[in-house]
XYZ file of C-alpha atoms in Angstrom:
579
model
C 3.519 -21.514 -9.128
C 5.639 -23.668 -11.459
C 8.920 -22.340 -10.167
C 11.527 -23.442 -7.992
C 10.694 -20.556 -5.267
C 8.416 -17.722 -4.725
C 9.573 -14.624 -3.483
C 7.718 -12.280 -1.337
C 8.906 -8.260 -1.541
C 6.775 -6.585 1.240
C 7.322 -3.225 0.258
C 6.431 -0.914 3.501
C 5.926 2.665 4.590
C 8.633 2.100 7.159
C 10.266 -1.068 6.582
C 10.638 -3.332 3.532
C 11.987 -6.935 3.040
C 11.987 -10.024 1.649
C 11.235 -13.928 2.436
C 11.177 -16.876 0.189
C 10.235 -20.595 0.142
C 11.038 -24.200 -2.113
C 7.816 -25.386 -4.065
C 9.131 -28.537 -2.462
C 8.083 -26.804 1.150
C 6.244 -23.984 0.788
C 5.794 -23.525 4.511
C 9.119 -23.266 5.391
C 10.253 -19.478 4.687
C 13.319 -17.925 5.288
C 13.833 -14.415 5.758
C 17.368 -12.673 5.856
C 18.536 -10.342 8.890
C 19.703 -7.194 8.195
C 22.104 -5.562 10.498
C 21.024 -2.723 11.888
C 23.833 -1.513 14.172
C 21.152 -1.913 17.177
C 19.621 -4.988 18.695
C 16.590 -3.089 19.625
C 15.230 -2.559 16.337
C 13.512 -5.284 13.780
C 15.938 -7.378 12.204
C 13.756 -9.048 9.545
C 13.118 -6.089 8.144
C 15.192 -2.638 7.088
C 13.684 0.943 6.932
C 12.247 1.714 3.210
C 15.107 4.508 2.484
C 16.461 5.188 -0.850
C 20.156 7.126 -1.246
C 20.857 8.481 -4.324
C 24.681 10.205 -5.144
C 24.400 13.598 -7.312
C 23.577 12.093 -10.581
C 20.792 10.390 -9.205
C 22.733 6.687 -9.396
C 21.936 4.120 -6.733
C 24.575 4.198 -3.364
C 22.764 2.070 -0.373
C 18.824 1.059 0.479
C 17.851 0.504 4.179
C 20.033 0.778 7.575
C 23.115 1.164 4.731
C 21.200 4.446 3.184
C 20.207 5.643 6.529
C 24.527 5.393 7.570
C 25.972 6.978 4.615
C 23.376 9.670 4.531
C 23.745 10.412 8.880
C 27.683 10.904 8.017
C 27.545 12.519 4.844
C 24.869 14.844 7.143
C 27.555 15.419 9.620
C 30.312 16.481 6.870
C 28.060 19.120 5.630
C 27.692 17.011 2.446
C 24.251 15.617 2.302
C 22.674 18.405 0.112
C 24.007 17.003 -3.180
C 22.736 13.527 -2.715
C 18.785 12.207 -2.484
C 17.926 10.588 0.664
C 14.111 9.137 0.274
C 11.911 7.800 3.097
C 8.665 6.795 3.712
C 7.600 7.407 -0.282
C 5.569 4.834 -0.325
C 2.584 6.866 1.291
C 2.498 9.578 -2.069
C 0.666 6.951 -4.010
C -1.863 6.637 -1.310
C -1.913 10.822 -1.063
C -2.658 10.437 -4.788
C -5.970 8.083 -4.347
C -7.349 9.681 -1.676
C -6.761 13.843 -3.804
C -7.984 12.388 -6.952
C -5.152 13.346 -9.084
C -4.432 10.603 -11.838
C -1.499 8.994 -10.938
C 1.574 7.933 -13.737
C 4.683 7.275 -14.352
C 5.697 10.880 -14.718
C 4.628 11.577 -10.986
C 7.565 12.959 -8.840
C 8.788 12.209 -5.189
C 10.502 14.594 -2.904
C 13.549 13.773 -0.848
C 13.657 14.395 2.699
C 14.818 18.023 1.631
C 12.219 18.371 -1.062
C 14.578 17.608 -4.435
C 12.287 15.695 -6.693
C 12.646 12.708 -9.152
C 10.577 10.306 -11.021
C 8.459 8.061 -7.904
C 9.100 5.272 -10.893
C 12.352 5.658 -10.440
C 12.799 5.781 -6.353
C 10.482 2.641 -6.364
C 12.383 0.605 -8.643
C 15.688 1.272 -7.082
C 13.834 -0.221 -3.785
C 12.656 -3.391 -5.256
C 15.822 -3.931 -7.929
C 17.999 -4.056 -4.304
C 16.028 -6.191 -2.650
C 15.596 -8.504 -5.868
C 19.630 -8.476 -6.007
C 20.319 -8.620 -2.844
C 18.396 -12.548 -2.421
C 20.288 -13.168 -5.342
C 23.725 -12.365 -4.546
C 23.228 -13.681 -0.902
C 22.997 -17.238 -2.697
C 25.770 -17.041 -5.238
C 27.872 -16.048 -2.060
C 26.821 -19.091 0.103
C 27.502 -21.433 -3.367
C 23.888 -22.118 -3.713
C 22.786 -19.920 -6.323
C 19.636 -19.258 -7.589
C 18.580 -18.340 -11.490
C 16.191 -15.130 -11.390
C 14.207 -17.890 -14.357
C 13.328 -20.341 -11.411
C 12.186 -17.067 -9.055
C 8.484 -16.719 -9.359
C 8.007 -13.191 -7.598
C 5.206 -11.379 -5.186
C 4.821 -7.841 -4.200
C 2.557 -6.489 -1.435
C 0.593 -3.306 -1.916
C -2.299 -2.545 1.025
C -5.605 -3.995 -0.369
C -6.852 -0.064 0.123
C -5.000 0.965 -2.816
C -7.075 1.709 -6.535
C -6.343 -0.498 -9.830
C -3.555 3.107 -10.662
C -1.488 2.038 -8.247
C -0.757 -1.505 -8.835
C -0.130 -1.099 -12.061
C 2.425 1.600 -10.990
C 3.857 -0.815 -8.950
C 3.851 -3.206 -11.501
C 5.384 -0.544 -14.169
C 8.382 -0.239 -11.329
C 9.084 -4.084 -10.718
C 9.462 -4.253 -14.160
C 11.480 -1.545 -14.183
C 13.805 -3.250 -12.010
C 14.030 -6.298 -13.975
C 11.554 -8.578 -12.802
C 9.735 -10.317 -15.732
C 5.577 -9.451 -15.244
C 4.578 -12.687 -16.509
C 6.634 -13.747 -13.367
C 5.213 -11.537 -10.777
C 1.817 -11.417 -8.764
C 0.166 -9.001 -6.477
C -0.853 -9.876 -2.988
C -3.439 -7.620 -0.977
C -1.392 -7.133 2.883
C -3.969 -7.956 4.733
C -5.384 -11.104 2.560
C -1.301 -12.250 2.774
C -1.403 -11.814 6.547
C -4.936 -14.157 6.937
C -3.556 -16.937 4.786
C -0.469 -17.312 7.127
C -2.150 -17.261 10.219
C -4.757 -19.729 8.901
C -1.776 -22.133 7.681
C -0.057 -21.831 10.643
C -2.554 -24.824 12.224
C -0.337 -25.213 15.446
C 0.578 -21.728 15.935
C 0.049 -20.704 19.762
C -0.979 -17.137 19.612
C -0.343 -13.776 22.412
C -3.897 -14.811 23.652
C -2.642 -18.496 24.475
C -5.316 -19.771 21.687
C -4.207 -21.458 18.826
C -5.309 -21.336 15.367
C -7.482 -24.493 14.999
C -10.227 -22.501 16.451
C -9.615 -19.446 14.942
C -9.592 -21.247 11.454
C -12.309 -23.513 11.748
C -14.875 -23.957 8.491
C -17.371 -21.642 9.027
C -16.102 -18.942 11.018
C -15.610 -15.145 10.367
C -13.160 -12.893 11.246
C -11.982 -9.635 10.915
C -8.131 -8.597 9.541
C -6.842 -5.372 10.934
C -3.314 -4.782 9.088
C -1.541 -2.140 10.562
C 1.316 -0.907 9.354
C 3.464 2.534 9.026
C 1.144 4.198 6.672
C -1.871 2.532 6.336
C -4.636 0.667 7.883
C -5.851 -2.223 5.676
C -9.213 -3.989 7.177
C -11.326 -6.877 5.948
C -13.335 -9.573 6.714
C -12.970 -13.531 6.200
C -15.514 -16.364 6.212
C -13.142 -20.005 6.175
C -14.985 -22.375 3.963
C -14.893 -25.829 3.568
C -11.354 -26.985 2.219
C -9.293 -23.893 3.877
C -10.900 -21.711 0.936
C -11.051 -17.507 2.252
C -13.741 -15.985 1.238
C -14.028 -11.863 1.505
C -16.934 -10.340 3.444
C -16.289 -6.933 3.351
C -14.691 -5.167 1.008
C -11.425 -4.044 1.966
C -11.263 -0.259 3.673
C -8.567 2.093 5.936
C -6.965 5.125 5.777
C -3.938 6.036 6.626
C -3.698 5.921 10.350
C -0.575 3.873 11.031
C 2.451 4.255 12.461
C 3.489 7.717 10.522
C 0.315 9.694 12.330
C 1.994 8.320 15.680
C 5.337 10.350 14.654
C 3.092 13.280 12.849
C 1.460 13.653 16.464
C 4.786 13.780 18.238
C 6.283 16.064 15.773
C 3.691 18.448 16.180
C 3.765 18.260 19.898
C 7.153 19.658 18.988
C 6.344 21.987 16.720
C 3.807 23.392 19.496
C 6.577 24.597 21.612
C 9.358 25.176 18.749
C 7.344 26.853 16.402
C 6.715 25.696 12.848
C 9.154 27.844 10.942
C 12.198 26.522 13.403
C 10.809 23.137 13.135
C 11.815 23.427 9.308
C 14.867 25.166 9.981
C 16.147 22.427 12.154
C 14.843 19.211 9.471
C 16.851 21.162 6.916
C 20.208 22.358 8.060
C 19.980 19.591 11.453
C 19.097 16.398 9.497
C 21.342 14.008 10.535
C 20.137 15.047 14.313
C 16.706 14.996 13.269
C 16.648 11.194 11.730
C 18.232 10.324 14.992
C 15.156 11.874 16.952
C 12.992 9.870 15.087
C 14.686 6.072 14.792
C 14.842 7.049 19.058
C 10.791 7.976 19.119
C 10.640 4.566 17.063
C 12.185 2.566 19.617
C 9.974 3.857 22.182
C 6.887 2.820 19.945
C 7.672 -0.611 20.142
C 8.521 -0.945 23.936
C 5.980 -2.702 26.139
C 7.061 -0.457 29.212
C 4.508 0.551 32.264
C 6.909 3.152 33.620
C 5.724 6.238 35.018
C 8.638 8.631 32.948
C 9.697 7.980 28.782
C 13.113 8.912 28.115
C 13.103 10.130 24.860
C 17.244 11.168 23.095
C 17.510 14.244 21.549
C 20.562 16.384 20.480
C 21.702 19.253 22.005
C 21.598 20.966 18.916
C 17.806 21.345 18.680
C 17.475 23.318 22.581
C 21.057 25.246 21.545
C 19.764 26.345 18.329
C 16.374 27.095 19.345
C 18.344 29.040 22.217
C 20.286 31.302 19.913
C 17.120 32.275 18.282
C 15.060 33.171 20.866
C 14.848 35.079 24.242
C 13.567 31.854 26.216
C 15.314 28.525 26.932
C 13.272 25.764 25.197
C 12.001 24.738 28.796
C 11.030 28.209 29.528
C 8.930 28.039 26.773
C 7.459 24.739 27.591
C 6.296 26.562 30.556
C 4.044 28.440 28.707
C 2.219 25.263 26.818
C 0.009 22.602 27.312
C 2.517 20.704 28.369
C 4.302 22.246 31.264
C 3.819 19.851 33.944
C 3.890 16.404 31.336
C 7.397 17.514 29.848
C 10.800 18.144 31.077
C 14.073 19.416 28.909
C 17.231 17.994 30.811
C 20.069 18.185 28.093
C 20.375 15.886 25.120
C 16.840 13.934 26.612
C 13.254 15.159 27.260
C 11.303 13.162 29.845
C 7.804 13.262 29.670
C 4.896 11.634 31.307
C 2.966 7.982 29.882
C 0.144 10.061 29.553
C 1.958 12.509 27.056
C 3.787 10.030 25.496
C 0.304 7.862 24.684
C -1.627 10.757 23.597
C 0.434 10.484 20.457
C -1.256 7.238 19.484
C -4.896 8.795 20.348
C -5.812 10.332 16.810
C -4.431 6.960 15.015
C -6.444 4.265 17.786
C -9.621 6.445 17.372
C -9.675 6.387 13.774
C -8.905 2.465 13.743
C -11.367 1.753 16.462
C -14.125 3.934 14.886
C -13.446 2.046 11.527
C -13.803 -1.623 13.085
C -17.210 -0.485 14.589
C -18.495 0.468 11.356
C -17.516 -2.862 9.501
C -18.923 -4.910 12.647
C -21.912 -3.043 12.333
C -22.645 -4.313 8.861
C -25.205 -6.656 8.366
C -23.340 -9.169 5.680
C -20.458 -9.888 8.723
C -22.756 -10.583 11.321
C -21.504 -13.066 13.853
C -17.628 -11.812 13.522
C -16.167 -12.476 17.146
C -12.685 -12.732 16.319
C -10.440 -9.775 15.226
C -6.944 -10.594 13.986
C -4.485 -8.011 14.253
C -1.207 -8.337 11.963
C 1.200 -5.785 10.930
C 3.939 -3.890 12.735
C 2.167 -1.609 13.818
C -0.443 -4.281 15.915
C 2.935 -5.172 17.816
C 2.044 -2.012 20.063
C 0.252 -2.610 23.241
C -1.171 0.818 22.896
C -3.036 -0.350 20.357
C -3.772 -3.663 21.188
C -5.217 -2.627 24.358
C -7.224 0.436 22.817
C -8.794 -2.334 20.430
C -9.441 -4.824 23.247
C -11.193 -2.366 25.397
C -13.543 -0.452 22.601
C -14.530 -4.279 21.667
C -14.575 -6.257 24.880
C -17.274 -9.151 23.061
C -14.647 -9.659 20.309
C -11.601 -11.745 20.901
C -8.496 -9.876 20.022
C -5.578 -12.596 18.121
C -2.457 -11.297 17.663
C 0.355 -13.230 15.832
C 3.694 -14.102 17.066
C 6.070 -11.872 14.505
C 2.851 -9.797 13.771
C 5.009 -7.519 11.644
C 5.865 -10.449 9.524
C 2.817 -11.601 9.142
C 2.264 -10.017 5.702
C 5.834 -10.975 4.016
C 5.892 -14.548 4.732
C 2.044 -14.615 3.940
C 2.688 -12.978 0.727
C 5.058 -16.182 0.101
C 2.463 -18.943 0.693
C -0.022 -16.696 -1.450
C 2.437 -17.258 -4.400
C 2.269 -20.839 -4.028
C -1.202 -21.015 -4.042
C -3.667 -18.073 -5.716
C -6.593 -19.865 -5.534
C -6.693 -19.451 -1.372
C -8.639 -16.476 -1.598
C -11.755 -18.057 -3.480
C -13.630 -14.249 -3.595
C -13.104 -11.113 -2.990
C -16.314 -8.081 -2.955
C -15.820 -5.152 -5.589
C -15.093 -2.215 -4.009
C -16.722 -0.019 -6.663
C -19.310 -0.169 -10.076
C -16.754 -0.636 -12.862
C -17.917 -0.044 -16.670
C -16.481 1.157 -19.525
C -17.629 4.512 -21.086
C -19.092 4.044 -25.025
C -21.325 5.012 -27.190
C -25.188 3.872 -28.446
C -27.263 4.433 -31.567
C -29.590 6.906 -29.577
C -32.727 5.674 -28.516
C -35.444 8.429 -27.208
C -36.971 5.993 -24.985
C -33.804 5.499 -22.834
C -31.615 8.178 -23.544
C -31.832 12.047 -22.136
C -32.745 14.098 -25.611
C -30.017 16.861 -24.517
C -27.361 13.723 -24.942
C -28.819 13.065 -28.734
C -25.741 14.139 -30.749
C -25.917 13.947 -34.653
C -21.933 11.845 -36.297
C -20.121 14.124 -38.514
C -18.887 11.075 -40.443
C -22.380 8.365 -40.507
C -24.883 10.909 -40.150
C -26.530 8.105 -37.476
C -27.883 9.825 -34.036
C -25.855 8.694 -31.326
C -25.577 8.905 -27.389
C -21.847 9.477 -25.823
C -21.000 9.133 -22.156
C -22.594 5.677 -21.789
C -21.760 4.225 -18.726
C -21.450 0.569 -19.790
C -21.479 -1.454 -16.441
C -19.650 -4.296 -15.999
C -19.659 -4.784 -12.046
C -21.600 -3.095 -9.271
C -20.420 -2.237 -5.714
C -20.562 -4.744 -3.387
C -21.082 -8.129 -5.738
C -19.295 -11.224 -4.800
C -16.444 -11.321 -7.146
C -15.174 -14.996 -8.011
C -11.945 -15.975 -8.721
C -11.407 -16.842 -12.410
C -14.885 -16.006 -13.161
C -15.798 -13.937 -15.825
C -17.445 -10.563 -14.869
C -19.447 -8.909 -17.293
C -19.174 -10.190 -20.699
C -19.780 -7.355 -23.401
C -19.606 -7.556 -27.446
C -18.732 -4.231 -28.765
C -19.107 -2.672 -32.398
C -16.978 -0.446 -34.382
C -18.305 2.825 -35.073
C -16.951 2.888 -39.087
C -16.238 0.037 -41.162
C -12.336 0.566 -41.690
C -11.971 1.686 -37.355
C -8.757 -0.756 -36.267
C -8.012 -0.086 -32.455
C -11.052 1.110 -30.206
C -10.514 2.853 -27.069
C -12.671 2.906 -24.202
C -12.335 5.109 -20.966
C -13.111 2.731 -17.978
C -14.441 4.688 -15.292
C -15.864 3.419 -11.427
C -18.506 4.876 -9.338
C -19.957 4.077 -5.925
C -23.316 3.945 -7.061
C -24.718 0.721 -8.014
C -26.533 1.855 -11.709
C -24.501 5.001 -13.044
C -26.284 5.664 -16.135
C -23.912 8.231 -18.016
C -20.308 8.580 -17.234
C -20.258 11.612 -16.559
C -23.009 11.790 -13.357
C -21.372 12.861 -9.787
C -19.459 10.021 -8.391
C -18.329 9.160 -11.827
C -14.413 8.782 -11.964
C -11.942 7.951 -14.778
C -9.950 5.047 -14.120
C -8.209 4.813 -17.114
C -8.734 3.017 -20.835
C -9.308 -0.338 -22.343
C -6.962 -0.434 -25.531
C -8.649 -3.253 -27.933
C -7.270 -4.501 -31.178
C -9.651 -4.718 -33.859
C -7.117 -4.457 -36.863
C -8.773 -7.884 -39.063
C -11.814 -4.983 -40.587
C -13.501 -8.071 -42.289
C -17.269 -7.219 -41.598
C -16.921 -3.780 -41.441
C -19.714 -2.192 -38.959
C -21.107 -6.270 -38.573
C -17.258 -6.715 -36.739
C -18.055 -7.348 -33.042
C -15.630 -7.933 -30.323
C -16.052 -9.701 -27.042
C -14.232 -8.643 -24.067
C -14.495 -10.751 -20.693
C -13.316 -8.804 -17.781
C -12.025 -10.515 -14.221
C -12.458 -8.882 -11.066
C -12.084 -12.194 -8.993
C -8.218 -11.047 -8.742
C -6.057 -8.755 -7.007
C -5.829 -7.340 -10.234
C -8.332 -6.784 -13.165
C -7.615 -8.832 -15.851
C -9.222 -8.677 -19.734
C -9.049 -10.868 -22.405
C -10.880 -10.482 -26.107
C -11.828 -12.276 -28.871
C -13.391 -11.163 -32.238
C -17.031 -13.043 -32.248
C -17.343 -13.635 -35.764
C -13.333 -15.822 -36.072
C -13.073 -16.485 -32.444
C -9.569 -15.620 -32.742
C -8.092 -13.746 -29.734
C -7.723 -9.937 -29.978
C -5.213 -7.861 -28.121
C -6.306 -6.009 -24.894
C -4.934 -4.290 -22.371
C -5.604 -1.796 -19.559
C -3.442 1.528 -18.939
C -4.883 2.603 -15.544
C -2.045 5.420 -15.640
C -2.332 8.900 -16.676
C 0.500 8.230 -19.103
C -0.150 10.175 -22.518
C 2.147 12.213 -23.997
């Protein structure tokens, strides 16, 4: 980057912030403290929680939205406003359901009013973006948004839809996208730790072995929602180069809290469980930012000592014949739980149990990418995000791969934001990256009855000439070693008439390696190419090369018309955005 600084927005399930650096020294990054109201809970970072007054205009992001919202709760006066959290995760639900995602796609508030996700997303990063800038015009030393090159984070999990909704909603809050760059989480979190040359990590090693030319190691990002894993080969010159394509799910910290809720909803019953997140929401939030706390302890004792307000036993109570401990009694979890008025104490063995579904699923995951052939002699796993600050985790890891030597950062939830900073100084760290999928572009051919299935042989209403639709026009297969600023597939395409002006082509990705026609199972539309082809000198001789880049965190096109070698326009729109 060019600029004075580089700012890093790590935009999280859970928490969100920001860090920054000089070009003069890119190493040293600051990061702000926000003030929480409790020591106990991270102060680099503030929960990712939107507040929105009736007519849907900004009031307070963070541990300021979480505040106004807990006493507007306790006033009775929370219904009229939108309280978001934890939104983040309903543009992951939208990869993994298939549905096209755009900016028309709604988010529900915490008591299921929706608005545009655009919208809530925005709001997040336009605070953020102000709030580095006004904290330098108060200290004197301000800073022009001009001399601000900017990065956001987005897990590397997430499909080409999604970045470019993130992109849409960056822009949206003012930052210039010929200023901004994408960073993968878990890529961000590897080039920190591999800068850091003298950092000392929990292990007692340090990095200079860890880092060394030549050897491989695997990045396990956990954070709230998802799990982000890949693996790195160091080359010569401190290059990264991607083994593995990058794979998860979303087993973070939120499955911890989805276990423990439904431990409660076990005893409670589902339909009170509602009742009480509806008309008890200030007492509910609190039950939760208490069960975080308790995540992040590194405690050995016997009993946790969970808060919980009266209301929730009362109510429950006044509905039912039983006490809630009476009808604990008649669970699972008689002799691990105890009710004793505004706590519950239950055993370590309860209280871990909530982190079993999420460890299995990451632990099952890392033996599946060690077990691949092209990362053979990975010994070292690195474990970065918030959620790798829990032992329970750590130590499920460490014990499921006792060969492997487990490295876990100082700061590990930090890891990815101050990453994220150095990756905006310097792009050209990650060298290569694998394609997670066969991309091509959908078109048409003159048919040909040697290559083409006869049923496909369809006759042009306008030419008369015999064509073949649905051709599945590859420009990358699965699994090919993707280089940075390397062109990826070079195609020259035709118009079909003389007088056509704009073509556009559906891009579309499969996991097989040769898709023939677009339309074959495990075909999927990604979105379209739009191409400019408005100079018609030439007619049907036109033809139009378009150079694709896959070598990024995003894919990138550029086009040229063969005969002038002028550039054409060309874009992507991977969002379900038509009218």
């Amino acid at each position: 980057s060019e600029k004075l600084f580089v700012c890093a927005i790590d935009f999280g399930t859970t928490y969100s912030g920001y860090a920054y650096s000089t070009r003069q020294n890119p190493i040293k990054i600051y990061c702000p403290h926000w003030h929480s109201g409790s020591t106990t809970l991270i102060s680099y970072k503030t929960p990712t929680t939107v507040l929105l007054d009736e007519q849907m205009n900004f009031l307070a992001f963070g541990y300021e939205a979480e505040k106004k919202y807990l006493e507007l709760a306790e006033d009775d006066a929370s219904d009229d406003f939108y309280y978001f959290r934890r939104f983040k995760m309903i543009l992951y639900d939208k990869l993994r359901s298939g549905e096209r995602l755009s900016t028309k796609t709604t988010v529900s508030d915490i008591i299921g009013k929706e608005m545009l996700a655009v919208d809530v997303f925005s709001h997040a990063i336009k605070y953020l973006k102000d709030h580095l800038l006004k904290e330098h015009k108060d200290r004197g030393t301000s800073i022009k948004d001009l001399d601000i090159h900017w990065v956001l984070t987005v897990p590397a999990i997430w499909d080409d839809p999604a970045k470019q909704f993130m992109r849409k909603a960056a822009e949206k809050a003012g930052i210039d996208s010929n200023r901004l760059v994408i960073a993968l989480e878990p890529e961000a979190a590897s080039i920190l730790c591999k800068e850091l040359q003298l950092a000392k990590y929990e292990d007692g090693s340090d990095s200079i072995n860890v880092f060394s030319p030549g050897q491989r190691y695997l990045v396990l990002d956990a954070g709230g929602g998802t799990i982000d894993m890949t693996v790195h080969e160091v080359k010569s010159g401190g290059k990264l180069h991607e083994l593995s394509r990058a794979s998860g799910g979303d087993w973070g910290g939120v499955l911890v809290d989805k276990t423990f809720k439904q431990m409660l909803i076990d005893i409670v019953g589902e339909e009170f469980m509602e009742e009480y997140c509806r008309f008890n929401t200030a007492d509910y939030i609190d039950v939760l930012r208490d069960f975080e706390i308790k995540k992040r302890e590194k405690s050995e004792t016997k009993l946790v000592t969970l808060k919980i307000s009266p209301t929730f036993s009362e109510n429950f109570k006044k509905k039912n014949s039983k006490s809630i401990s009476q009808k604990t009694k008649d669970t699972k979890y008689a002799k691990l739980l105890k009710w004793e008025g505004d706590k519950i104490r239950m055993d370590r063995e309860l209280f871990e149990s909530f982190f079993t579904p999420s460890c299995k699923h990451i632990v099952d995951h890392v033996g599946e990418i060690l077990s691949n052939p092209k990362v053979k002699g990975t010994k070292v796993i690195l474990m970065v995000g918030g959620f790798s600050e829990s032992a329970i985790l750590q130590d499920a890891v460490r014990k499921a791969f006792p060969e492997c030597r487990v490295v876990v950062p100082h700061e590990a939830g930090l890891a990815v934001l101050k990453g994220a900073v150095l990756f905006g100084h310097d792009q050209s760290v990650v060298a290569s990256r694998v394609a997670k999928f066969t991309y091509g572009i959908g078109c048409s051919e003159l048919f040909d009855p040697k290559k083409h299935d006869p049923k496909r042989k369809t006759k042009d209403k306008r030419d008369g000439k015999e064509r073949c639709h649905c051709i599945f026009s590859k420009h990358v297969e699965a699994g090919d070693v993707l280089i940075l600023n390397e062109d990826q597939g070079k195609h020259v395409y035709h118009p079909i008439y003389a007088d056509q002006t704009t073509i556009s082509f559906p891009v579309y990705t499969s996991k097989e390696p040769n898709p023939m026609y677009t339309d074959e199972p495990g075909c999927n539309l990604l979105g379209t190419l739009e191409m400019d082809i408005s100079d018609i000198t030439g007619g049907l001789e036109r033809g139009f090369e378009a150079k694709f880049q896959f070598g990024g965190t995003e894919i990138t096109v550029s086009a040229r018309n063969v005969r002038t070698n002028e550039t054409a326009a060309a874009e992507f729109n991977f969002l379900d955005d038509e009218p």
